[in-house]
Each structure stands twice: as C-alpha cells, then as structure tokens.
Amino acid sequence: MPYRIGKYTLKMEHSPSIESYASVGSKKESEGPLAAYFDLLEPDGYFGEKTWEKAESRIQREAINRALAKGNLDPSDIDYVFAGDLLNQCISSSFGLRELGIPLFGLYGACSTMAESLSLAGILVDSGAAVHCAAVTSSHFCTAERQFRFPLEYAGQRTPTSQWTVTGGGAVIVGHGQKAPYIHAITTGTVEDYGIKDANNMGAAMAPAAASTICRYFQDTGTTPEEYDLILTGDLGYVGTGLLYELTERQGYAIHKNHRDCGLLIFDREKQPDIYAGGSGCGCAASVLCGYILPQIQRGELQKVLFIATGALLSTTSCQQGETIPGIAHLVSLAHTPLEPGDDRQCQCSCHRVGGRKGG
Amino acid sequence: MDLMMYLKVFLMGGALCAIGQLLIDYTKLTPARILVSYVVTGVILGGLGIYGPLTEFAGAGATVPLTGFGWLLSKGVKEAVAEKGAMGILTGGLSATAGGIAAAIVFGFLTALLFKPRDKG
Amino acid sequence: MTPKEYESLNKQVSPNTKSWRTVPLAWLFGGIICCIGQGLGDLYRYLGLEEETSCACISVSLIFLAALLTGLGKYDNLAKYGGAGCLVPITGFSNAVASPALEFKSEGFILGLGAKMFVIAGPVIVYGTLASVVYGFIIWIFHLY
C-alpha cells in the first residue's frame, strides 16, 4: 500500500516493477539522435491509416501491443490501462485501445500524461488492487497541429520559442515483478500559472509547474538533486529548461548538472532546425522514457532517476478567450533497485501515513 | 518590358510584406489579425484616395498584396454608389472582388479534391 | 514570483527572432511574387486583354498557382523562409482558403471542407466587406462619389 510522505508525495511500499515497455516514433524521430532506441519507427506519418487521428490511435495500439509482447503478456493479463493523449475527448486512447478489452481509465494531463498514468498504475499495483497495470500515451504532430494550430499546409511561420510535437508514443506495463526499473515514489503536481499567454511558448508555461513539483519532491523526501543520476523533464525544451534552472535555483536546488529534457534529447536543434525550441507532446516524454531511459535503468547504467512529465493545460477555446496557459507536472521516482524496507528518511515537514490509519 | 517598373513593383510589394514581417516579429498579432488589418487598411487608404495613385505607381506591387484587395473593395463601392445609389453600398465591394473570392473557392475546392494532406518535414 | 517578473525572465531566456534575416526574406519573397503578378499582367496585356480584365486575371492566376502549390505541399515550405512575404500577397489568401479545405476534407465535404474552408480567410472577407460598407455609407451620405 502506498503511503504518504509530506504533502505531495506518495511512497510505494513494495516498489512496483516496470516489467515491460515499448516506444514508437515516426520519420522526424528517426532523423533525431535517439533513432536507435525506438521499438518501432514508422516513416509514414499515416501509419498506413486514412486519417492522422487513426494514425495516432495506431501508435497507442502498437506501443501497448509491443510492450505486452516484450513482457510475454496477453491483454487479458492487464487489470487496468491508464491512457491519454492531446486530442479532444482523448480519442486516440479510446479508439486505439478499443479492441484490447482492458478496463480503461482515460486521462487528460496534456503532455504530463505519461507521468500521470505511470503514477496511477504504480499506486494501483502497489495497493494490491491490480496485478498488472498499463500506462500508455501518444501524440502526433499532424493531429496536434490541426487541432491546436493551423492546417498542415498553411503558410504560417513558426516562432523561435515554438516546439515540435513528437509523432510517437510509449507504453509501460507495471506489475509485482522482480525486475528493474522499480517505482519508488510519485509526486503529483498542482496547476501552476505564471501568466504566460503565448501558445507558441509552452516551455515557459510549463517550467513553473516542473519547478514546483521537483522542489516539493525534494522537500517531501528530504533528498537532494545530487542523489539522482538523472532528473528528466518531459518537454520543457530550450526555453523551459532555462527557466526551470532559474526557478529551482531560487528555491535552493541546483539541478542543472544532472538534468536532461526529453524535448531536447529526442531532436537535435542544430541538425533539425525546424523543431526550434525542442520536442513536445505526450509522445515526447513517453517515447524517450520507454525507448532511451528505462533500458538504461534496467541495465543499471542509471541507478536513480526522477521523471517529471510536464503539461500545458490550454485549449483552443481558452486561448481564444485570452486566458493564460496553466501548467502541470507530475513526478515519478524510478530506480534500478527496489526500496529497502524502512528506507524512510526523516524529512522537514510533518509526515503522516495514509491508507487505513493515520499516524505519526 | 519596362525594367524600371519591375523595380518599383519589387520595392513596393516587398516593403508591404516586410512591414507584415515586422508586425509578426515584434507584436503579438497573429497572421489572421495581420491579414484583417491589411485589408481594412487597404479600404481606408483606398477611400482616402491614397492607394489609387500607389497602384498606378507600382502596379502589381500594390495590387497583389492584401491591401490591394481592400483598395479594390473601396473602389468597387465608390463606383457602385455613383452608379446605383444606396444599393451600391452593399453590392459594390463584393462585386468588385467576386472574381478573386470565387477563384479562391474553386481552386481551394479542387485542391482539396485532388490532393491529400501530407506530413511536414 | 509575479507574472511580470516571470515574463522578463522568459524574455531573457527565449531566443530572439532573427529579424535581420526574416525581414529581408519577406521583402524578397513578397517582391518576387508581386513581380510574377506584374509579369503575368504584361503577358495578358500583350495578348490583348483590357487593363481591368488583365488585373483580375493576375489575381486569379496567382490564386490558382498558390492553391496548386498548397496541394503539392510546397507553399508552406516557401513560407518557412518567406514568412510574411508569402502571407501578405493574394497568394497567401489563396493558401489560407485551400489549406483548411484540404486539411478538413477528412471531416466530410459539408461540415469539413465546406464549413472550414474560410476558418482562416473568413475574417478577411468579413472585415473587408464591413469596412467597404461603412465607407460606402459615408460617401453616400456626404455625396463624396
């Protein structure tokens, strides 16, 4: 049963294991530095389907099916799937997972959905309510463009702070197994809004949320950035990363030494100038985590990793009505080894356990 | 072919676009807002009698940018009011620009019919 | 941190628009498109069209060319470099009509292609027409025609 430490963090009692995972990408991702790490790289953006939306559903289906196959699992072995994407009413998830017959919790956390779904899968497995849970998210450049911005052939010029939506996705299967990586803790973010209105600068809109979630995790657990091999944010890009360093520094945490951002890992800003400030989208954090990071934790090349996926909670309606862009960030603490029993460190805040009885 | 004329066309048309680019780079105006302001500016400049001489001076350099579309609207209204009176207020603008709008609809429709949206990059 | 402080921090971190590059490119692309228009006009006049008709023919030809390039997926590539140079000329208007028509065909011919065709260019016609009606009303009231 997960128990609470601090106000925002839940610690896992039995360290649920990430038993299997898979990542999917498309053409632009195949031209990037992480091309070698995807389970599937489909050069055709349509993924053999008729519409971009169908293609994105296909990404989710491919990701989860590949993760199941790699873990020698059948859809019927999965008790729940947590899934989400960027499209209205999360159609990529519901249509993509329609045929699998797994009980589905549909989520919307914008680009933070990979960490959100992984958090919930971890909680459900650790609580004993489920044996296997899946977490899957996706994004597609073309579906995101036509929903949030302009038609693909429209002659708009992108601004230097804009980010490129990753066409891809990732799926993770969480279970009780004895296989690295393990989930140690999760920190759930609050909605943070520092008044950014520019929809072409998502990194700036999301950086405050990332900073607050990261700092709260350190406060709740009493740990420091140096204890982690990698602090991995979802899709802050070039601008958001710069702002994140500044914001965390002001709270007394210097994270720049072991920080990386999925949006800056998946593309090369020098060789792929089209992407401007970096990659974005649910698929960005998901595919980098599942393709590039989880294998390194599994092999022990990375021991302790904080994964923080960040989301910009805007809609076309809120933007047109002149609203600012709130951000959210969820954190999942991952490690190569399971938590030792009684590994609780005294932290500065008033720790109290939840689940059953309240104590201490 | 009058090379001097082409120079004027290039300078005039280019300048109007460069102003648009400055608006994109330094203001929060979206492309749609910039286009709307260009057309409305064209109507106003046309109405004030400023844009007409510009089209004579720079030819396509003044008629091809969207301010030229606005100028055409104002020109159409003026002629229609002179000819038909009050009804011309309503019919003049769109009559003068009907060719362009209908062409955009027809070719836009055919484009949609014949092609398929493609991935970028 | 107040939104104002954050905004100034954001400005420090954000890469600047390279106006030394974008503005001359917009000038170049816009200038060339206008020159193509002028060239077509000269051709039509040479072929014996009247001044007014050839002017309309320029617009129609450029609209056709831009719609074709939009369909071939080339116009947005031009605009990547040309910026406002591809937006402000009548070709930009054509692209603004053709691109949503093409894009939203997947939602059907009536509510997709038909309804969304003017999702970007519609405001241009709406406010252009309104401005022309206001102007027409003024000149009609004050007998300025």
PDB file of C-alpha atoms in Angstrom, chain B:
ATOM      1  CA  MET B   1       9.153  45.115 -70.651  1.00  0.00           C
ATOM      2  CA  ASP B   2       9.916  48.105 -68.506  1.00  0.00           C
ATOM      3  CA  LEU B   3      12.619  47.148 -66.012  1.00  0.00           C
ATOM      4  CA  MET B   4      12.115  50.327 -64.017  1.00  0.00           C
ATOM      5  CA  MET B   5       8.505  49.279 -63.483  1.00  0.00           C
ATOM      6  CA  TYR B   6       9.590  45.867 -62.165  1.00  0.00           C
ATOM      7  CA  LEU B   7      11.952  47.526 -59.728  1.00  0.00           C
ATOM      8  CA  LYS B   8       9.077  49.628 -58.412  1.00  0.00           C
ATOM      9  CA  VAL B   9       6.859  46.535 -58.180  1.00  0.00           C
ATOM     10  CA  PHE B  10       9.560  44.672 -56.247  1.00  0.00           C
ATOM     11  CA  LEU B  11      10.225  47.553 -53.871  1.00  0.00           C
ATOM     12  CA  MET B  12       6.562  48.335 -53.186  1.00  0.00           C
ATOM     13  CA  GLY B  13       5.345  44.734 -52.835  1.00  0.00           C
ATOM     14  CA  GLY B  14       8.404  43.754 -50.833  1.00  0.00           C
ATOM     15  CA  ALA B  15       8.031  46.715 -48.491  1.00  0.00           C
ATOM     16  CA  LEU B  16       4.411  45.861 -47.731  1.00  0.00           C
ATOM     17  CA  CYS B  17       5.470  42.304 -46.879  1.00  0.00           C
ATOM     18  CA  ALA B  18       8.431  43.497 -44.807  1.00  0.00           C
ATOM     19  CA  ILE B  19       6.042  45.606 -42.710  1.00  0.00           C
ATOM     20  CA  GLY B  20       3.953  42.463 -42.189  1.00  0.00           C
ATOM     21  CA  GLN B  21       7.038  40.571 -41.075  1.00  0.00           C
ATOM     22  CA  LEU B  22       7.939  43.297 -38.584  1.00  0.00           C
ATOM     23  CA  LEU B  23       4.389  43.049 -37.193  1.00  0.00           C
ATOM     24  CA  ILE B  24       4.786  39.254 -36.824  1.00  0.00           C
ATOM     25  CA  ASP B  25       8.215  39.547 -35.189  1.00  0.00           C
ATOM     26  CA  TYR B  26       7.575  42.414 -32.801  1.00  0.00           C
ATOM     27  CA  THR B  27       3.878  42.411 -31.944  1.00  0.00           C
ATOM     28  CA  LYS B  28       1.582  39.724 -30.633  1.00  0.00           C
ATOM     29  CA  LEU B  29      -0.570  39.973 -33.771  1.00  0.00           C
ATOM     30  CA  THR B  30      -1.401  36.572 -35.246  1.00  0.00           C
ATOM     31  CA  PRO B  31      -1.231  36.139 -39.045  1.00  0.00           C
ATOM     32  CA  ALA B  32      -5.051  36.258 -39.291  1.00  0.00           C
ATOM     33  CA  ARG B  33      -5.142  39.605 -37.475  1.00  0.00           C
ATOM     34  CA  ILE B  34      -2.411  40.994 -39.699  1.00  0.00           C
ATOM     35  CA  LEU B  35      -4.325  39.998 -42.829  1.00  0.00           C
ATOM     36  CA  VAL B  36      -7.507  41.601 -41.489  1.00  0.00           C
ATOM     37  CA  SER B  37      -5.665  44.812 -40.679  1.00  0.00           C
ATOM     38  CA  TYR B  38      -4.096  44.843 -44.149  1.00  0.00           C
ATOM     39  CA  VAL B  39      -7.466  44.579 -45.854  1.00  0.00           C
ATOM     40  CA  VAL B  40      -9.100  47.192 -43.636  1.00  0.00           C
ATOM     41  CA  THR B  41      -6.079  49.492 -44.125  1.00  0.00           C
ATOM     42  CA  GLY B  42      -6.467  48.980 -47.863  1.00  0.00           C
ATOM     43  CA  VAL B  43     -10.140  50.040 -47.692  1.00  0.00           C
ATOM     44  CA  ILE B  44      -9.258  53.145 -45.661  1.00  0.00           C
ATOM     45  CA  LEU B  45      -6.299  54.162 -47.847  1.00  0.00           C
ATOM     46  CA  GLY B  46      -8.429  53.495 -50.916  1.00  0.00           C
ATOM     47  CA  GLY B  47     -11.229  55.617 -49.510  1.00  0.00           C
ATOM     48  CA  LEU B  48      -8.857  58.452 -48.709  1.00  0.00           C
ATOM     49  CA  GLY B  49      -7.654  58.376 -52.297  1.00  0.00           C
ATOM     50  CA  ILE B  50      -4.101  57.432 -51.361  1.00  0.00           C
ATOM     51  CA  TYR B  51      -3.953  53.848 -52.561  1.00  0.00           C
ATOM     52  CA  GLY B  52      -5.185  54.507 -56.127  1.00  0.00           C
ATOM     53  CA  PRO B  53      -2.079  56.527 -57.063  1.00  0.00           C
ATOM     54  CA  LEU B  54       0.086  53.822 -55.463  1.00  0.00           C
ATOM     55  CA  THR B  55      -1.375  51.181 -57.777  1.00  0.00           C
ATOM     56  CA  GLU B  56      -0.623  53.397 -60.753  1.00  0.00           C
ATOM     57  CA  PHE B  57       2.909  53.939 -59.496  1.00  0.00           C
ATOM     58  CA  ALA B  58       3.799  50.357 -58.574  1.00  0.00           C
ATOM     59  CA  GLY B  59       1.283  48.200 -60.481  1.00  0.00           C
ATOM     60  CA  ALA B  60       1.191  44.641 -59.135  1.00  0.00           C
ATOM     61  CA  GLY B  61       3.446  45.753 -56.265  1.00  0.00           C
ATOM     62  CA  ALA B  62       0.383  47.494 -54.828  1.00  0.00           C
ATOM     63  CA  THR B  63      -2.475  45.366 -56.186  1.00  0.00           C
ATOM     64  CA  VAL B  64      -1.129  41.892 -55.292  1.00  0.00           C
ATOM     65  CA  PRO B  65      -0.651  42.413 -51.516  1.00  0.00           C
ATOM     66  CA  LEU B  66      -3.862  42.172 -49.478  1.00  0.00           C
ATOM     67  CA  THR B  67      -4.032  45.960 -49.086  1.00  0.00           C
ATOM     68  CA  GLY B  68      -4.781  45.854 -52.825  1.00  0.00           C
ATOM     69  CA  PHE B  69      -7.777  43.631 -52.060  1.00  0.00           C
ATOM     70  CA  GLY B  70      -9.004  46.300 -49.628  1.00  0.00           C
ATOM     71  CA  TRP B  71      -8.409  49.011 -52.202  1.00  0.00           C
ATOM     72  CA  LEU B  72     -10.444  47.014 -54.731  1.00  0.00           C
ATOM     73  CA  LEU B  73     -13.306  46.765 -52.221  1.00  0.00           C
ATOM     74  CA  SER B  74     -13.343  50.549 -51.718  1.00  0.00           C
ATOM     75  CA  LYS B  75     -13.033  51.215 -55.445  1.00  0.00           C
ATOM     76  CA  GLY B  76     -15.949  48.884 -56.154  1.00  0.00           C
ATOM     77  CA  VAL B  77     -18.144  50.553 -53.555  1.00  0.00           C
ATOM     78  CA  LYS B  78     -17.361  54.018 -54.819  1.00  0.00           C
ATOM     79  CA  GLU B  79     -18.243  53.132 -58.413  1.00  0.00           C
ATOM     80  CA  ALA B  80     -21.373  51.244 -57.401  1.00  0.00           C
ATOM     81  CA  VAL B  81     -22.680  54.069 -55.208  1.00  0.00           C
ATOM     82  CA  ALA B  82     -22.108  56.503 -58.057  1.00  0.00           C
ATOM     83  CA  GLU B  83     -23.953  54.218 -60.425  1.00  0.00           C
ATOM     84  CA  LYS B  84     -26.751  52.677 -58.333  1.00  0.00           C
ATOM     85  CA  GLY B  85     -27.015  54.898 -55.250  1.00  0.00           C
ATOM     86  CA  ALA B  86     -27.647  53.410 -51.822  1.00  0.00           C
ATOM     87  CA  MET B  87     -27.807  49.799 -53.049  1.00  0.00           C
ATOM     88  CA  GLY B  88     -24.227  50.162 -54.215  1.00  0.00           C
ATOM     89  CA  ILE B  89     -23.128  50.433 -50.574  1.00  0.00           C
ATOM     90  CA  LEU B  90     -23.940  46.758 -50.195  1.00  0.00           C
ATOM     91  CA  THR B  91     -23.156  45.392 -53.642  1.00  0.00           C
ATOM     92  CA  GLY B  92     -20.071  47.355 -54.650  1.00  0.00           C
ATOM     93  CA  GLY B  93     -17.347  45.790 -52.530  1.00  0.00           C
ATOM     94  CA  LEU B  94     -18.080  42.131 -53.051  1.00  0.00           C
ATOM     95  CA  SER B  95     -18.926  42.614 -56.755  1.00  0.00           C
ATOM     96  CA  ALA B  96     -15.510  44.103 -57.410  1.00  0.00           C
ATOM     97  CA  THR B  97     -13.727  41.304 -55.554  1.00  0.00           C
ATOM     98  CA  ALA B  98     -16.052  38.462 -56.602  1.00  0.00           C
ATOM     99  CA  GLY B  99     -13.521  37.113 -59.129  1.00  0.00           C
ATOM    100  CA  GLY B 100     -10.818  36.669 -56.546  1.00  0.00           C
ATOM    101  CA  ILE B 101     -13.100  35.155 -53.904  1.00  0.00           C
ATOM    102  CA  ALA B 102     -14.743  32.751 -56.355  1.00  0.00           C
ATOM    103  CA  ALA B 103     -11.338  31.754 -57.714  1.00  0.00           C
ATOM    104  CA  ALA B 104     -10.105  31.029 -54.180  1.00  0.00           C
ATOM    105  CA  ILE B 105     -13.200  28.906 -53.503  1.00  0.00           C
ATOM    106  CA  VAL B 106     -12.985  26.981 -56.778  1.00  0.00           C
ATOM    107  CA  PHE B 107      -9.242  26.339 -56.647  1.00  0.00           C
ATOM    108  CA  GLY B 108      -9.395  25.646 -52.922  1.00  0.00           C
ATOM    109  CA  PHE B 109     -12.105  23.081 -53.530  1.00  0.00           C
ATOM    110  CA  LEU B 110     -10.196  21.464 -56.377  1.00  0.00           C
ATOM    111  CA  THR B 111      -7.049  21.349 -54.259  1.00  0.00           C
ATOM    112  CA  ALA B 112      -8.937  19.567 -51.500  1.00  0.00           C
ATOM    113  CA  LEU B 113     -10.428  17.183 -54.036  1.00  0.00           C
ATOM    114  CA  LEU B 114      -7.198  16.256 -55.788  1.00  0.00           C
ATOM    115  CA  PHE B 115      -4.612  16.186 -53.008  1.00  0.00           C
ATOM    116  CA  LYS B 116      -4.073  14.609 -49.627  1.00  0.00           C
ATOM    117  CA  PRO B 117      -2.686  16.428 -46.582  1.00  0.00           C
ATOM    118  CA  ARG B 118       0.925  15.436 -46.036  1.00  0.00           C
ATOM    119  CA  ASP B 119       3.223  15.252 -43.083  1.00  0.00           C
ATOM    120  CA  LYS B 120       5.720  18.051 -42.584  1.00  0.00           C
ATOM    121  CA  GLY B 121       9.457  17.787 -42.512  1.00  0.00           C
TER     122      GLY B 121
END
